[in-house]
Structures are given as C-alpha cells and as structure tokens.
XYZ file of C-alpha atoms in Angstrom:
657
model
C -1.130 -2.955 31.211
C 2.207 -4.566 32.014
C 1.697 -7.820 30.109
C 0.199 -8.680 26.722
C -1.273 -11.862 25.297
C -1.988 -12.144 21.572
C -4.380 -14.973 20.702
C -5.868 -13.751 17.406
C -3.472 -15.136 14.834
C 0.001 -16.238 15.873
C 0.235 -16.826 19.622
C 2.465 -14.342 21.413
C 2.898 -13.711 25.129
C 4.830 -10.704 26.370
C 5.192 -11.168 30.152
C 6.689 -7.667 30.133
C 5.280 -5.403 27.420
C 7.707 -4.887 24.551
C 9.938 -7.825 25.463
C 10.331 -10.812 23.083
C 7.780 -13.588 23.421
C 9.197 -16.744 25.092
C 9.022 -20.096 23.317
C 6.265 -22.223 24.841
C 5.054 -25.740 24.302
C 1.738 -26.129 22.525
C -0.256 -27.158 25.599
C 1.271 -24.389 27.701
C -0.020 -21.937 25.076
C -3.409 -23.594 25.316
C -3.485 -23.212 29.133
C -2.835 -19.489 28.924
C -5.475 -19.124 26.194
C -8.107 -21.070 28.141
C -7.501 -18.974 31.252
C -7.479 -15.695 29.301
C -10.789 -16.490 27.575
C -12.557 -17.738 30.689
C -15.028 -15.248 32.261
C -12.849 -14.327 35.266
C -9.468 -15.740 34.271
C -9.862 -18.681 36.684
C -10.265 -22.407 35.893
C -10.082 -25.580 37.935
C -6.942 -27.664 37.475
C -9.051 -30.737 36.813
C -10.991 -29.065 34.001
C -7.794 -28.006 32.208
C -6.289 -31.478 32.642
C -9.449 -33.117 31.279
C -9.435 -30.910 28.167
C -5.726 -31.045 27.335
C -4.730 -34.511 28.524
C -7.936 -36.492 28.092
C -5.995 -39.548 26.926
C -2.763 -38.943 28.851
C -1.291 -41.410 31.339
C -0.711 -38.804 34.066
C -2.639 -35.583 33.279
C -1.877 -33.985 36.644
C 1.880 -34.478 36.286
C 1.775 -33.024 32.761
C -0.181 -30.052 34.042
C 2.353 -29.498 36.839
C 5.126 -29.404 34.250
C 3.271 -26.731 32.256
C 2.633 -24.692 35.414
C 6.342 -24.903 36.231
C 7.197 -23.656 32.736
C 4.984 -20.568 33.147
C 6.335 -19.799 36.620
C 9.963 -20.026 35.506
C 9.322 -17.591 32.663
C 7.599 -15.138 34.983
C 10.381 -15.350 37.547
C 13.009 -14.663 34.882
C 11.349 -11.387 33.805
C 9.751 -10.272 37.086
C 6.145 -10.814 36.031
C 3.344 -11.949 38.358
C 0.089 -12.301 36.443
C -0.148 -16.088 36.880
C -0.980 -17.895 40.121
C -1.689 -21.539 40.929
C -2.866 -23.381 44.010
C -4.005 -26.901 44.761
C -7.312 -26.565 42.920
C -7.181 -23.520 40.603
C -5.089 -21.737 37.987
C -5.571 -17.990 37.524
C -4.524 -15.077 35.329
C -4.813 -11.515 36.649
C -6.985 -9.995 33.931
C -6.709 -6.559 35.525
C -3.067 -6.311 34.489
C -3.136 -8.525 31.386
C -3.995 -7.134 27.951
C -5.670 -9.804 25.760
C -6.576 -8.959 22.159
C -9.497 -11.423 21.992
C -11.034 -10.031 25.200
C -10.756 -6.498 23.800
C -12.622 -7.609 20.691
C -15.404 -9.120 22.791
C -15.623 -5.993 24.929
C -15.820 -3.696 21.870
C -18.513 -5.851 20.309
C -20.702 -5.201 23.357
C -19.557 -1.733 24.532
C -17.800 -0.043 21.623
C -14.715 2.023 22.370
C -12.835 3.476 19.341
C -9.471 3.602 21.133
C -9.703 -0.092 22.055
C -10.901 -1.031 18.569
C -7.923 0.797 17.131
C -5.576 -1.220 19.340
C -6.951 -4.425 17.825
C -6.759 -2.970 14.315
C -3.026 -2.340 14.716
C -2.390 -5.993 15.585
C -1.487 -8.676 13.072
C -4.717 -10.520 13.856
C -5.951 -13.764 12.363
C -7.756 -16.962 13.337
C -7.740 -17.685 17.069
C -4.665 -19.762 18.066
C -3.858 -20.453 14.427
C -0.503 -22.078 15.279
C -1.587 -24.013 18.382
C -1.849 -27.662 17.307
C -3.163 -29.640 20.282
C -4.783 -32.979 19.509
C -7.830 -34.301 21.319
C -11.580 -34.077 20.867
C -12.183 -32.053 24.025
C -9.702 -29.295 23.112
C -10.779 -29.217 19.474
C -14.405 -28.765 20.551
C -13.405 -25.940 22.925
C -11.308 -24.291 20.211
C -14.081 -24.519 17.611
C -16.549 -22.783 19.936
C -14.068 -20.072 20.936
C -12.992 -19.420 17.352
C -16.574 -18.926 16.268
C -17.258 -16.555 19.157
C -14.089 -14.474 18.838
C -14.409 -14.181 15.043
C -17.982 -12.945 15.491
C -16.906 -10.430 18.163
C -13.903 -9.245 16.142
C -16.016 -8.710 13.049
C -18.677 -6.862 15.048
C -16.127 -4.560 16.684
C -14.736 -3.582 13.264
C -18.258 -3.082 11.907
C -18.966 -0.665 14.743
C -15.626 1.044 14.183
C -16.444 1.549 10.489
C -19.818 3.068 11.428
C -18.006 5.317 13.901
C -15.614 6.628 11.218
C -18.564 7.485 8.971
C -20.368 9.364 11.720
C -17.244 11.328 12.639
C -16.023 11.939 9.055
C -12.733 10.138 9.613
C -10.056 10.040 6.905
C -10.451 7.768 3.909
C -7.185 6.142 4.983
C -8.720 5.045 8.302
C -11.902 3.772 6.653
C -9.838 1.815 4.164
C -7.778 0.236 6.937
C -10.885 -0.913 8.813
C -12.636 -2.155 5.664
C -9.555 -4.178 4.730
C -9.595 -5.734 8.204
C -13.243 -6.729 7.751
C -12.427 -8.365 4.420
C -9.674 -10.405 6.046
C -12.424 -11.948 8.193
C -15.141 -12.135 5.538
C -13.923 -11.519 1.952
C -17.513 -11.234 0.680
C -18.784 -8.579 3.086
C -20.564 -5.929 1.001
C -20.314 -3.231 3.664
C -16.524 -3.493 3.638
C -16.299 -3.470 -0.160
C -18.670 -0.503 -0.216
C -16.440 1.369 2.244
C -13.266 0.588 0.289
C -14.758 1.772 -2.997
C -16.113 4.917 -1.327
C -12.727 5.710 0.215
C -10.984 5.437 -3.148
C -13.581 7.678 -4.732
C -13.099 10.185 -1.913
C -9.433 10.326 -2.905
C -10.389 10.733 -6.597
C -8.756 7.391 -7.282
C -11.295 5.915 -9.647
C -8.870 3.324 -11.012
C -8.474 1.673 -7.598
C -12.234 1.945 -6.975
C -13.045 0.162 -10.234
C -10.524 -2.576 -9.492
C -12.011 -3.101 -6.025
C -15.473 -3.319 -7.553
C -14.257 -5.868 -10.123
C -12.746 -8.039 -7.372
C -15.997 -7.926 -5.396
C -18.089 -8.719 -8.461
C -15.869 -11.652 -9.450
C -15.956 -13.011 -5.902
C -19.755 -12.829 -5.766
C -20.190 -14.536 -9.132
C -17.608 -17.240 -8.372
C -18.771 -18.133 -4.877
C -22.468 -17.246 -4.859
C -23.544 -16.735 -8.473
C -24.855 -13.259 -7.586
C -24.438 -9.735 -8.949
C -23.466 -6.741 -6.718
C -26.324 -4.711 -5.299
C -27.610 -1.619 -7.088
C -26.325 0.537 -4.221
C -22.697 -0.482 -4.633
C -22.940 -0.273 -8.429
C -24.215 3.287 -8.165
C -21.078 4.343 -6.309
C -19.001 4.205 -9.471
C -21.280 6.654 -11.235
C -20.392 9.454 -8.810
C -17.107 10.404 -10.451
C -16.882 12.541 -13.572
C -14.361 10.582 -15.623
C -13.800 13.379 -18.101
C -12.928 15.830 -15.328
C -10.665 13.340 -13.555
C -8.670 12.476 -16.652
C -8.517 16.081 -17.889
C -8.596 14.894 -21.494
C -11.111 14.875 -24.324
C -14.607 13.593 -23.743
C -15.404 9.896 -23.499
C -17.038 10.039 -26.925
C -13.821 11.315 -28.515
C -11.714 8.787 -26.645
C -13.884 5.971 -27.929
C -13.937 7.242 -31.494
C -13.152 5.068 -34.514
C -9.405 5.673 -34.178
C -9.101 4.892 -30.486
C -11.878 2.383 -29.822
C -11.211 -0.465 -27.435
C -11.360 -2.964 -30.287
C -8.220 -1.435 -31.868
C -6.456 0.280 -29.003
C -4.187 -2.624 -28.129
C -3.325 -3.873 -31.605
C 0.409 -4.461 -31.484
C 2.641 -2.834 -34.116
C 3.456 -5.443 -36.761
C 7.073 -6.209 -37.681
C 7.338 -8.257 -40.871
C 10.610 -10.134 -41.414
C 11.223 -10.773 -45.107
C 13.085 -13.649 -46.682
C 16.791 -12.819 -46.883
C 18.295 -12.129 -50.296
C 21.673 -13.701 -51.169
C 24.055 -13.530 -54.130
C 25.334 -17.057 -53.584
C 24.064 -20.476 -54.578
C 26.322 -22.212 -52.079
C 24.279 -24.403 -49.748
C 26.423 -23.431 -46.754
C 25.789 -19.741 -47.330
C 22.047 -20.344 -47.670
C 22.129 -22.359 -44.466
C 24.020 -19.639 -42.574
C 21.554 -17.068 -43.900
C 18.563 -19.048 -42.647
C 20.205 -19.679 -39.252
C 20.795 -15.960 -38.780
C 17.232 -15.140 -39.857
C 15.731 -17.773 -37.548
C 17.735 -16.514 -34.572
C 16.735 -12.937 -35.382
C 13.047 -13.907 -35.532
C 13.298 -15.794 -32.255
C 14.923 -12.910 -30.397
C 12.496 -10.287 -31.729
C 9.472 -12.463 -30.944
C 10.441 -12.502 -27.233
C 9.216 -8.910 -27.018
C 5.473 -9.218 -26.491
C 4.753 -5.596 -27.339
C 5.085 -6.356 -31.069
C 3.443 -8.768 -33.464
C 6.051 -10.609 -35.537
C 5.043 -11.661 -39.036
C 7.099 -14.107 -41.074
C 7.237 -12.647 -44.577
C 8.555 -15.878 -46.039
C 5.623 -17.832 -44.605
C 3.084 -15.394 -46.032
C 4.506 -15.637 -49.547
C 5.004 -19.394 -49.874
C 2.512 -22.154 -50.533
C 1.434 -22.496 -46.893
C -0.148 -19.042 -46.745
C -3.483 -20.404 -47.962
C -4.178 -21.657 -44.464
C -4.415 -18.175 -42.900
C -6.819 -15.283 -43.194
C -6.749 -12.974 -46.168
C -3.704 -10.707 -45.841
C -5.800 -7.619 -46.548
C -7.825 -8.330 -43.399
C -4.762 -8.358 -41.173
C -3.388 -5.310 -39.341
C -1.088 -3.235 -41.579
C 2.651 -3.725 -41.364
C 4.293 -1.059 -39.197
C 7.901 -2.062 -39.839
C 9.723 -4.273 -42.330
C 12.978 -6.101 -41.684
C 14.936 -7.142 -44.719
C 18.506 -8.334 -45.225
C 20.951 -8.920 -48.031
C 23.635 -11.603 -47.735
C 26.811 -11.032 -49.745
C 29.747 -13.439 -49.856
C 33.259 -13.619 -51.202
C 35.941 -16.273 -50.904
C 36.398 -15.815 -47.150
C 33.602 -13.716 -45.670
C 29.859 -13.605 -45.228
C 28.406 -10.108 -44.974
C 24.784 -9.594 -43.849
C 23.238 -6.140 -44.178
C 20.095 -5.890 -42.000
C 17.709 -2.975 -42.577
C 14.634 -1.712 -40.751
C 12.091 0.037 -42.984
C 9.028 2.091 -42.161
C 5.997 0.004 -43.114
C 4.061 2.397 -45.331
C 6.809 4.573 -46.843
C 9.551 1.889 -46.810
C 12.019 4.571 -45.730
C 15.140 3.062 -44.180
C 15.108 3.810 -40.439
C 18.073 1.742 -39.222
C 20.685 -0.614 -40.589
C 23.468 -2.859 -39.316
C 26.183 -4.809 -41.142
C 27.399 -8.145 -39.774
C 30.627 -9.599 -41.194
C 32.179 -12.935 -40.236
C 34.566 -15.523 -41.634
C 32.838 -18.419 -43.377
C 34.529 -21.026 -41.195
C 33.535 -19.146 -38.034
C 30.019 -18.268 -39.138
C 28.077 -20.694 -36.953
C 29.920 -19.581 -33.826
C 29.384 -15.883 -34.526
C 25.977 -15.652 -36.137
C 23.852 -16.404 -33.090
C 25.514 -13.706 -31.012
C 25.318 -11.251 -33.907
C 21.612 -12.071 -34.397
C 20.911 -11.408 -30.715
C 22.672 -8.046 -30.817
C 20.963 -7.083 -34.079
C 17.560 -7.962 -32.567
C 18.326 -5.884 -29.466
C 19.278 -2.810 -31.477
C 16.393 -3.259 -33.899
C 13.752 -3.560 -31.174
C 15.152 -0.611 -29.231
C 15.044 1.518 -32.391
C 11.451 0.434 -33.035
C 10.568 1.406 -29.454
C 12.096 4.840 -29.944
C 10.121 5.214 -33.171
C 6.940 4.296 -31.310
C 7.718 6.888 -28.636
C 8.268 9.484 -31.334
C 4.997 8.543 -33.028
C 3.169 8.894 -29.729
C 4.691 12.334 -29.222
C 3.556 13.498 -32.658
C 0.068 11.954 -32.582
C -2.814 14.372 -32.177
C -4.007 14.362 -28.566
C -7.540 13.118 -29.274
C -6.252 10.273 -31.483
C -3.900 8.677 -28.969
C -4.303 4.930 -28.557
C -3.971 3.213 -25.195
C -0.413 2.163 -26.090
C 0.517 5.693 -27.057
C -0.900 7.009 -23.775
C 1.408 4.621 -21.926
C 4.335 5.723 -24.108
C 3.699 9.364 -23.242
C 3.350 8.496 -19.563
C 6.700 6.657 -19.555
C 8.462 9.616 -21.160
C 6.854 12.078 -18.773
C 7.110 10.320 -15.392
C 10.902 10.083 -15.498
C 11.159 13.870 -15.251
C 10.163 13.306 -11.596
C 8.597 16.733 -10.995
C 5.130 16.913 -9.366
C 3.642 18.221 -12.635
C 5.295 15.437 -14.638
C 3.993 12.778 -12.261
C 0.489 14.245 -12.419
C 0.565 14.372 -16.228
C 1.826 10.788 -16.434
C -1.022 9.686 -14.159
C -3.574 11.299 -16.471
C -2.171 9.455 -19.484
C -2.159 6.110 -17.660
C -5.719 6.566 -16.415
C -6.729 7.546 -19.926
C -5.122 4.353 -21.277
C -7.175 2.343 -18.778
C -10.313 4.197 -19.789
C -9.717 3.240 -23.427
C -8.681 -0.308 -22.535
C -9.662 -1.314 -18.945
C -7.754 -4.616 -19.172
C -4.429 -3.110 -20.217
C -2.000 -4.825 -17.818
C 1.075 -2.791 -18.737
C -0.787 0.462 -18.027
C -1.687 -0.893 -14.580
C 1.927 -1.861 -13.960
C 3.265 1.576 -14.904
C 0.590 3.215 -12.763
C 1.804 1.129 -9.819
C 5.376 2.163 -10.655
C 4.263 5.802 -10.755
C 2.947 5.401 -7.209
C 6.405 4.206 -6.139
C 7.871 7.383 -7.642
C 5.426 9.413 -5.538
C 6.627 7.547 -2.442
C 10.310 7.937 -3.304
C 9.960 11.616 -4.165
C 7.899 12.322 -1.051
C 4.861 13.507 -3.019
C 2.467 11.300 -1.030
C 2.171 11.030 2.740
C -0.556 8.347 2.816
C 1.833 5.447 2.228
C -0.672 2.903 3.537
C -3.307 3.737 0.912
C -0.639 3.953 -1.804
C 0.601 0.506 -0.810
C -2.951 -0.845 -1.022
C -3.395 0.601 -4.505
C -0.041 -0.821 -5.655
C -1.000 -4.273 -4.414
C -4.391 -4.062 -6.135
C -2.825 -2.992 -9.438
C -0.196 -5.738 -9.212
C -2.796 -8.406 -8.530
C -5.058 -7.345 -11.395
C -2.253 -6.912 -13.945
C -0.756 -10.263 -13.005
C -4.122 -11.916 -13.585
C -4.455 -10.285 -17.005
C -0.902 -10.731 -18.274
C 1.134 -13.199 -16.185
C 3.969 -13.534 -18.737
C 4.563 -9.923 -19.792
C 8.266 -9.203 -19.223
C 7.873 -5.465 -18.524
C 4.973 -6.067 -16.141
C 6.911 -8.750 -14.255
C 10.003 -6.533 -14.071
C 8.047 -3.609 -12.644
C 6.432 -5.882 -10.076
C 9.836 -7.196 -9.047
C 10.998 -3.647 -8.411
C 7.869 -2.849 -6.407
C 8.267 -5.973 -4.278
C 11.804 -4.854 -3.414
C 11.400 -1.080 -3.109
C 7.915 -0.822 -1.607
C 7.349 -4.161 0.158
C 11.007 -5.120 0.895
C 10.336 -8.696 -0.221
C 13.640 -9.284 -1.986
C 13.111 -13.015 -2.516
C 9.759 -12.353 -4.160
C 11.359 -9.646 -6.286
C 14.032 -12.020 -7.608
C 11.315 -14.517 -8.547
C 9.568 -11.832 -10.621
C 12.831 -10.891 -12.376
C 13.591 -14.532 -13.164
C 10.135 -14.941 -14.696
C 10.624 -11.777 -16.762
C 14.009 -12.942 -18.078
C 12.598 -16.351 -18.913
C 9.894 -14.631 -20.954
C 12.360 -12.215 -22.607
C 16.105 -12.577 -21.941
C 16.617 -9.106 -23.449
C 14.192 -7.246 -21.177
C 16.143 -4.158 -20.127
C 13.883 -3.384 -17.169
C 14.416 -6.879 -15.761
C 18.202 -6.416 -15.816
C 18.078 -2.857 -14.482
C 15.512 -3.353 -11.718
C 17.174 -6.597 -10.625
C 20.424 -4.676 -10.230
C 18.719 -2.268 -7.818
C 17.401 -5.198 -5.770
C 20.874 -6.756 -5.675
C 22.137 -3.495 -4.157
C 19.615 -3.921 -1.320
C 20.907 -7.477 -0.861
C 24.498 -6.274 -0.562
C 25.550 -7.726 -3.932
C 26.682 -4.435 -5.457
C 29.398 -5.920 -7.702
C 26.853 -8.277 -9.249
C 24.500 -5.295 -9.576
C 27.107 -3.427 -11.649
C 27.371 -6.420 -14.001
C 23.570 -6.517 -14.374
C 23.510 -2.772 -15.096
C 26.109 -3.252 -17.812
C 23.851 -5.897 -19.359
C 20.932 -3.463 -19.039
C 22.963 -0.913 -21.007
C 23.682 -3.538 -23.688
C 20.036 -4.534 -24.162
C 18.849 -0.897 -24.004
C 21.533 0.926 -26.025
C 19.182 3.839 -26.742
C 17.690 4.824 -23.374
C 15.227 7.756 -23.441
C 15.627 8.262 -19.678
C 19.186 7.088 -18.874
C 19.524 8.916 -15.551
C 17.246 6.418 -13.768
C 19.572 3.469 -14.224
C 22.602 5.796 -14.063
C 21.447 6.525 -10.517
C 21.386 2.768 -9.910
C 24.988 2.678 -11.191
C 25.848 5.488 -8.778
C 24.358 3.529 -5.861
C 26.055 0.256 -6.846
C 29.408 2.002 -7.369
C 29.169 3.677 -3.977
C 28.265 0.405 -2.227
C 31.184 -1.307 -3.997
C 33.601 1.350 -2.720
C 34.128 2.971 -6.144
C 33.473 6.450 -4.749
C 35.100 8.440 -7.580
C 32.973 6.626 -10.166
C 29.877 7.119 -8.023
C 30.548 10.865 -7.848
C 31.091 11.049 -11.611
C 27.803 9.262 -12.292
C 25.919 11.169 -9.603
C 26.995 14.558 -10.947
C 26.107 13.494 -14.470
C 22.590 12.555 -13.335
C 22.347 15.778 -11.343
C 23.040 17.842 -14.461
C 20.398 16.029 -16.498
C 17.763 15.341 -13.840
C 18.130 17.585 -10.762
C 14.607 16.666 -9.620
C 15.381 12.970 -9.029
C 15.828 12.727 -5.258
C 17.245 9.190 -5.193
C 20.480 10.393 -6.816
C 21.411 12.858 -4.081
C 21.881 10.369 -1.258
C 24.536 8.042 -2.773
C 26.297 11.097 -4.246
C 26.439 12.786 -0.820
C 27.677 9.573 0.817
C 30.401 9.134 -1.819
C 31.578 12.743 -1.355
C 31.727 12.063 2.379
C 33.950 9.017 1.884
C 36.244 11.108 -0.338
C 36.369 13.879 2.306
C 35.110 16.404 -0.234
C 33.251 18.287 2.464
C 32.658 21.585 0.676
C 30.964 19.898 -2.298
C 28.955 17.713 0.070
C 27.825 20.716 2.105
C 26.575 22.507 -1.021
C 24.772 19.382 -2.195
C 23.120 18.776 1.178
C 21.914 22.380 1.200
C 20.466 21.951 -2.296
C 18.829 18.607 -1.456
C 17.145 20.047 1.635
C 15.249 22.432 -0.620
C 13.454 19.305 -1.882
C 13.512 17.298 1.350
C 13.905 19.512 4.442
C 13.754 16.586 6.892
C 16.610 14.623 5.309
C 18.881 13.130 7.982
C 20.619 9.902 8.904
C 17.527 8.926 10.896
C 15.254 9.615 7.922
C 17.458 7.446 5.705
C 17.418 4.554 8.172
C 13.640 4.755 8.487
C 12.710 5.152 4.831
C 15.409 3.525 2.709
C 14.903 -0.168 1.866
C 16.924 -2.272 4.331
C 20.488 -3.107 3.321
C 22.870 -5.732 4.628
C 24.665 -4.598 7.772
C 28.034 -3.907 6.101
C 26.519 -1.980 3.182
C 24.243 -0.025 5.505
C 27.236 0.955 7.659
C 29.124 2.039 4.534
C 26.195 4.178 3.360
C 25.612 5.776 6.768
C 29.315 6.394 7.409
C 29.539 8.347 4.165
C 26.476 10.437 5.021
C 27.880 11.290 8.445
C 31.310 12.152 7.061
C 29.578 14.408 4.541
C 27.920 16.316 7.378
C 24.370 14.920 7.278
C 22.752 15.390 10.706
C 21.417 12.590 12.835
C-alpha cells in the first residue's frame, strides 16, 4: 500500500506512507472518510454535498474547494489515489490502506497479520477530532461509529481467541486484552485474559489488582459480582511458593496480622524542661517545640503523640492511654539559659528502654532566638526523623523472619533492591509481595514494587518492557487511590513518570505534591533532580541534590543519588567532579549500570582514553550491546544540547555507534 488513512481515533492521512499528515479542513477530512467507508470508495458529488453542506448557500462551490484542496496535496507529493469527475468522487481502495476497513474485513474474514496491524495503531473512536455540524453528517457518523466499533471489537475478540489456540505469549494476549478494554472497559473476556496472562508470568500481584479493578467496575456500574469462572483464576497460584517465605498461617499470626501490620511507630514529644522562669525563654521554648512537632508530623510514616497534651487536663477526651499503641520513641528537651544565650538539648530515646539514641544541642543568642529557632527546629526534625528511619531499618534487619510486619518487609526490600544484582532484585520482590500479602492495601509497598520494576528495566533484567509498563501503571493507579498524599509514594511515581513514561510535566506535578505534603521528603528532592537532568536543567538538579543530602544526612544507599550527582555534574560540564563521583559509586556499587554511562562520557570529555577503554570493557560484561545507538534508543530523552554533550563524550571515549 502506498497511502494510509487513519480514521479510528485522530484523523491522519499519509498520501505517501511514512510522510507527515497534511493539515486538512474538517469537511475535507469528512469527504475522505465518507469515500473510504463507502462500499467501493465511490460516492456521488450531490450526496456528499447534501450531507456536508445541507444548510450551505452554495454546496457545490464548497465541495469544489475541498476537491481542489485534496488534488493540490496529492500533486505536491506525487500521489494519485483520488479522482473526481462531473458526477462522482472516488478513492482507489486497491492502493489505499484504511484502518477502519481492515477492522471490518477482520471481523468477517479473520486474518492475524491484518489484526496485528490495527493493534499497533493508536486507535480510538471513529473521527474523534472531526467536528462537522449538521444533522445529516451527525446521523451518518453515528451509524458508522457504531458499525466500526462493533467490527473493531469483534476483530480483537477473534485475535484473542487465535492467540489462545496457538499458545501465543502472555505479552501478546495482554496487549490484545488491553485493546478490548479500551473499547469496552467491562468486557469479562478481556479481564479474564489479562488476569490469566499475569498468572502465566507468575505475577500474582498484578493479577489481583486487575481483578480488583474489574470487580469495582462491575459493582459501580452494574451492581454485579464477577463470575465464578474469573474468581477461580486467582486460586491457581500457590502464594506460599511464589513468595518463598513462611506459610500463610505464620504470616497472619498474632504478631503480623493485618490488623496490626501497618500500625505506625509512635514518636511521643514531651513537654520541654527549662531552668528559667522568664516568660521570653518559655515562649522561645514553646516556639521551638511547636516547630519541631510540625516538621516531624509531615512524615506520614510515623504517628506523632503530643506528650504535653496527654498529661494535661484535656487528656480526658481521648481513649485510655493503655489502649493506645506503645510508644516507640520519645523526644525530650532541656532548655538552659544564661545572661546571653539559650541552649536547647534535644534527645531521642528508645521507647521501652529509654536509652538515648541521638542528641543535638542548639545554641542561639536571646535577641536572635526567634530568627534562628525555626531553622534549627527544621534541621533537628530532619536529623531526628532520619535517625528514627535508620533505627527502623535496623529493627527490621534483626527481626525474626516469620515475625516481620508489612512495614518491616518494605524496609528490607528497600535495603536489598539498591544492591542492584539480579538476586537482590528478586529478594526485594519477595519481601514486597509478602508485605502486600500481609496488607493488600499497603500503598507504599505497591509504589516500591513499581520502582523495583524500573530497576529491572534500567538494569536490563527484563525484556518484556510492555508488560512491565502495564504493571507499573496498574500499581501506580492503585497506590494513588489508596494513599493520594503519601510523600514517598508521590515521589516514586514522579520518578516513574519521568524515567519510564517520559512524561516530565506529569513528573514535576507529582514532586510538587510530595513536597507540599512533606517539604523534607528526601526522595522528592532527589528524584526531582534526576528529572531536571532530563529537562536540561542540570545546575538546578545539583542544587536539588544538595537539598536531598541535607534532608537525608544518613543515607543507607548513597550511591543511587551520588550517581544522579555524577550525571548532573557531567551535564553541567563539571567533568572532573563527575569522574570523582562516578568512581566513588563504582567502588561501592559496581553492579549499578546507570553510573557507567555518565562516567564514561566524562572520561571522554577529559580525553582520558585509557581509563575509558577499561571502563567500557568492564561495562560490556554487564551490557554487551552498549553503544551510542543503544543509548539514544533507551535513555530518557534529553534536550538537544545536553544530548549532544552526552553523546560527544561517549564517542570521544571510544563507544561504538
């Protein structure tokens, strides 16, 4: 076929295949569509004029203008599929490929190769952007839309049956089922196929999420429950074998039951003690304490308890203290003053033993106290929360395997996945799936599982990027429904939008939401910096990474964001700094592939060819097909100047085309 006409979705006409679609007026689009959907590609001039210009002053003159427009386009590109005489307009359907006609043909005489051609198109509602007013055209369009939607759906139904009969890949079945759901979101056959494909890949998490979406849709729109057949699908997977952990009975024991698995660690902030009766000192003390409480409470992974509130006269309005979750950590402070200074000693204590885990002294001049205390409170809160997080990670590491809570499973997964080896990724997946088994509505576990999939893509551990992308989208959608204001979840989703989907505007919106929820969210600052690199704003990215370092002063996996610093430094032209950072990451995490590329490019810019050659040789042990072409195809798109800088460095380093 030398010419293509796309009618399903956004109108597009390629007079010569592969060439850009010309801009047409709405009624000229409609003429081509009416001819293409007619039985033989031929219609009388009068019929077209009556449909498109039923209320026009001079329908024939308007039609002549449209005919002239088509002819001029064809003459400019050397096409000849359109002819017109005194009475008729015609399209040569023997040399014109029309997606809607293919769908109709496949619905009657199924052909898998033709059905696959339609599947690869960005199809949608017939002529969705063709806005022609008039009763006659609207009636024609309504009839044609109904017919083509029916034919398109039938062709995909037949294609799905064909894949089952010929044992096609789960990836192909998933693609077809997703296409069916775009036409009819409630089609059980398509949902059944999607769930089955996930189960075939041993991806029970995605299968369960697909089932939940189908069930919710049925209940919302029809008030019905899923059929017994589709419910039975989920019973075909041995959860214990898939998770490779203790039995379901152990996982749901008294210590790890779903009713307690997501209880947040409690941080109780006591009333500050002071040696002064001065009202100003008491005021400064309360200001510092209030700011500290506010900053700590931004972190939604912890429950903040006001010790002063619980011990004063207002505590009678709350539940009995003995019925509340036990205190995990205690924050207390002593305020000491002299003639000039205020000194605040903040301490973090372990809840049960009251052992001192961390402390910080803040000293400021009395007359400068108000200006300094807020900033000092913010920094104290940052350090305190980070130390609590490290304590929680340590507790998770030392907890007996069968007694892990859902939160501790996520903690172990986070520590493990950043080793980036295939075994580490697999182990992290098991912990995240186990967390979702204990607590199926755990949004942060879903978010980290989606992030883990992005690691598999970046490290080259998965070749089925389409199915991985589907799973990431499903996890993002479900987690966002469950926890729309969680700062870590939003930050991870921002990174996935940028790295996986290349939607940088959408990514920035996620980061902004995360920072609004928690201004001290380290992942929001760090992941946003990576996105800014893609946008060509590498200097701004370095500033964001410095803020990330400030709000995460104790980083259990520093080489991830150190790699981001390497990339941003390279894109900013700071090649020596990029090499220093890249080599530092290489020593600590040689399995992280993302670090090699900016390091190689920086060595190229510095003309350090021998080092670059050795590094390229080492990297090709992990990624044998690495080349300039691979980078251009797989790396998230950069601005033109930054992309040229990156590629120039790779070429100077000796990376092949």
